[in-house]
Tab-separated table of C-alpha atoms in Angstrom:
chain	number	residue	atom	x	y	z
A	1	MET	CA	42.629	89.090	-2.824
A	2	SER	CA	40.346	90.483	-5.332
A	3	TRP	CA	36.760	89.644	-5.804
A	4	PRO	CA	37.169	87.445	-8.918
A	5	GLN	CA	40.056	85.591	-7.354
A	6	ASN	CA	37.970	84.838	-4.262
A	7	PHE	CA	35.181	83.679	-6.505
A	8	VAL	CA	37.491	81.291	-8.402
A	9	GLN	CA	39.036	80.046	-5.153
A	10	SER	CA	35.583	79.441	-3.692
A	11	TYR	CA	34.489	77.632	-6.844
A	12	VAL	CA	37.571	75.365	-6.827
A	13	THR	CA	37.063	74.584	-3.140
A	14	HIS	CA	33.403	73.890	-3.727
A	15	LYS	CA	34.245	71.664	-6.712
A	16	THR	CA	36.857	69.734	-4.669
A	17	VAL	CA	34.413	69.211	-1.829
A	18	ARG	CA	31.779	68.002	-4.284
A	19	GLU	CA	34.193	65.548	-5.889
A	20	GLY	CA	35.154	64.254	-2.434
A	21	GLU	CA	31.486	63.796	-1.587
A	22	LYS	CA	30.967	62.024	-4.900
A	23	ARG	CA	33.879	59.631	-4.199
A	24	SER	CA	32.589	58.894	-0.711
A	25	LEU	CA	29.072	58.305	-2.095
A	26	LEU	CA	30.474	55.959	-4.745
A	27	ARG	CA	32.403	54.048	-2.051
A	28	ARG	CA	29.252	53.852	0.057
A	29	ASN	CA	27.322	52.668	-3.016
A	30	VAL	CA	29.850	49.861	-3.586
A	31	GLU	CA	29.694	48.897	0.102
A	32	LEU	CA	25.892	48.841	0.036
A	33	LYS	CA	25.868	46.733	-3.154
A	34	LYS	CA	28.257	44.245	-1.518
A	35	GLU	CA	26.105	44.171	1.603
A	36	CYS	CA	22.977	43.697	-0.516
A	37	ALA	CA	24.599	40.773	-2.391
A	38	HIS	CA	25.723	39.284	0.927
A	39	LEU	CA	22.205	39.636	2.377
A	40	GLU	CA	20.663	38.056	-0.730
A	41	GLU	CA	23.092	35.147	-0.406
A	42	GLN	CA	22.194	34.775	3.272
A	43	ASP	CA	18.508	34.916	2.342
A	44	GLN	CA	18.968	32.082	-0.152
A	45	GLN	CA	20.923	30.001	2.378
A	46	LEU	CA	18.319	30.568	5.077
A	47	SER	CA	15.544	29.776	2.637
A	48	LYS	CA	17.250	26.504	1.666
A	49	SER	CA	17.888	25.657	5.302
A	50	LEU	CA	14.321	26.448	6.300
A	51	THR	CA	12.931	24.445	3.380
A	52	GLN	CA	15.126	21.487	4.327
A	53	LYS	CA	14.068	21.676	7.976
A	54	VAL	CA	10.403	21.893	7.001
A	55	MET	CA	10.764	18.885	4.698
A	56	ASP	CA	12.560	16.918	7.440
A	57	ALA	CA	9.857	17.809	9.960
A	58	ARG	CA	7.189	16.842	7.432
A	59	GLU	CA	8.849	13.477	6.816
A	60	ARG	CA	9.146	12.872	10.562
A	61	LEU	CA	5.480	13.726	11.053
A	62	ILE	CA	4.448	11.475	8.180
A	63	GLY	CA	6.553	8.685	9.699
A	64	ARG	CA	4.941	9.223	13.082
A	65	GLN	CA	1.525	9.256	11.456
A	66	ARG	CA	2.289	5.939	9.732
A	67	ASP	CA	3.545	4.460	13.008
A	68	THR	CA	0.488	5.742	14.851
A	69	GLN	CA	-1.829	4.392	12.161
A	70	SER	CA	-0.068	1.029	12.306
A	71	SER	CA	-0.352	0.968	16.098
A	72	LEU	CA	-4.009	1.908	15.836
A	73	GLU	CA	-4.647	-0.924	13.370
A	74	ARG	CA	-2.872	-3.397	15.668
A	75	LEU	CA	-4.906	-2.120	18.612
A	76	LYS	CA	-8.128	-2.501	16.620
A	77	ALA	CA	-7.103	-6.060	15.717
A	78	VAL	CA	-6.457	-6.846	19.388
A	79	ILE	CA	-9.833	-5.372	20.341
A	80	ARG	CA	-11.538	-7.477	17.657
A	81	LEU	CA	-9.747	-10.579	18.965
A	82	ILE	CA	-10.820	-9.788	22.524
A	83	GLN	CA	-14.396	-9.202	21.406
A	84	ARG	CA	-14.407	-12.496	19.488
A	85	ASP	CA	-12.952	-14.264	22.518
A	86	GLN	CA	-15.688	-12.776	24.702
A	87	MET	CA	-18.306	-13.878	22.182
A	88	ILE	CA	-16.865	-17.400	22.243
A	89	GLN	CA	-16.907	-17.368	26.044
A	90	VAL	CA	-20.510	-16.154	26.053
A	91	THR	CA	-21.418	-18.867	23.553
A	92	MET	CA	-19.580	-21.480	25.601
A	93	THR	CA	-21.320	-20.315	28.778
A	94	ALA	CA	-24.707	-20.318	27.081
A	95	THR	CA	-24.060	-23.790	25.678
A	96	ALA	CA	-22.881	-25.077	29.038
A	97	THR	CA	-25.968	-23.776	30.816
A	98	THR	CA	-28.358	-25.241	28.244
A	99	THR	CA	-26.671	-28.667	28.156
A	100	GLY	CA	-25.936	-28.792	31.870
A	101	VAL	CA	-22.378	-29.968	31.164
A	102	SER	CA	-19.353	-27.730	31.381
A	103	LEU	CA	-17.526	-27.484	28.103
A	104	LEU	CA	-14.239	-27.475	29.956
A	105	SER	CA	-14.992	-30.895	31.455
A	106	LEU	CA	-15.528	-32.436	28.017
A	107	PRO	CA	-12.514	-33.796	26.133
A	108	TRP	CA	-11.422	-31.488	23.336
A	109	ILE	CA	-9.267	-33.991	21.457
A	110	LYS	CA	-10.656	-36.805	19.353
A	111	PRO	CA	-9.638	-40.184	20.751
A	112	SER	CA	-7.681	-42.404	18.427
A	113	GLY	CA	-8.454	-45.898	17.115
A	114	THR	CA	-10.386	-48.296	19.390
A	115	ALA	CA	-11.036	-45.773	22.106
A	116	ALA	CA	-13.247	-43.889	19.690
A	117	ALA	CA	-15.383	-46.940	19.124
A	118	THR	CA	-15.941	-47.622	22.831
A	119	HIS	CA	-16.535	-44.048	24.005
A	120	THR	CA	-18.943	-41.586	22.554
A	121	VAL	CA	-16.883	-38.420	22.818
A	122	PRO	CA	-18.010	-35.239	21.146
A	123	PRO	CA	-15.686	-33.898	18.477
A	124	ALA	CA	-13.226	-31.183	19.397
A	125	GLY	CA	-14.339	-27.585	19.595
A	126	PRO	CA	-17.424	-25.771	20.815
A	127	SER	CA	-18.839	-25.315	17.327
A	128	MET	CA	-18.861	-29.062	16.737
A	129	LEU	CA	-20.572	-29.557	20.093
A	130	LEU	CA	-23.211	-27.042	19.101
A	131	GLN	CA	-23.696	-28.823	15.785
A	132	GLN	CA	-24.094	-32.165	17.535
A	133	LYS	CA	-26.494	-30.668	20.026
A	134	THR	CA	-28.681	-29.193	17.304
A	135	LEU	CA	-28.732	-32.519	15.494
A	136	VAL	CA	-29.565	-34.519	18.629
A	137	MET	CA	-31.949	-32.045	20.269
A	138	PRO	CA	-34.587	-31.945	17.551
A	139	GLN	CA	-35.109	-35.720	17.739
A	140	SER	CA	-35.503	-35.777	21.507
A	141	GLN	CA	-37.603	-32.615	21.472
A	142	THR	CA	-39.902	-34.033	18.832
A	143	GLN	CA	-40.366	-37.197	20.901
A	144	SER	CA	-41.087	-35.235	24.087
A	145	GLN	CA	-43.432	-32.903	22.212
A	146	ALA	CA	-45.226	-35.867	20.667
A	147	GLN	CA	-45.687	-37.440	24.118
A	148	SER	CA	-46.934	-34.206	25.654
A	149	ASN	CA	-49.453	-33.726	22.839
A	150	VAL	CA	-50.941	-37.182	23.443
């Protein structure tokens, strides 16, 4: 082979190799573009899934917070009822010690008809008893104070 023929042969071989490399690079480019599109699609799906899970978790937490708040309000109401009951018991105890008569021994129901006329029964409830006591006590206290001043 002569020098120019070797040069042409080498050029043709080089050109063929380059075209083969170009085809393989183009195939790889298409594969990478497909993979990129697939990854973008997966990214969107994962993003949607994650967003949905976050929203579900948020809704569950808000529901739990509402339930907890409701339970807390009910508990506060129970505590207030217990505190009121204790205040009533303290008032009843204080009233019983000042009058000398147990409130539990007194009738709590108003008698009906003729029985009411024959018996002097205090009206039902501790507040009514306290009202009666305050109405009766000042008269007796004023009489005892008037006698002690004389």
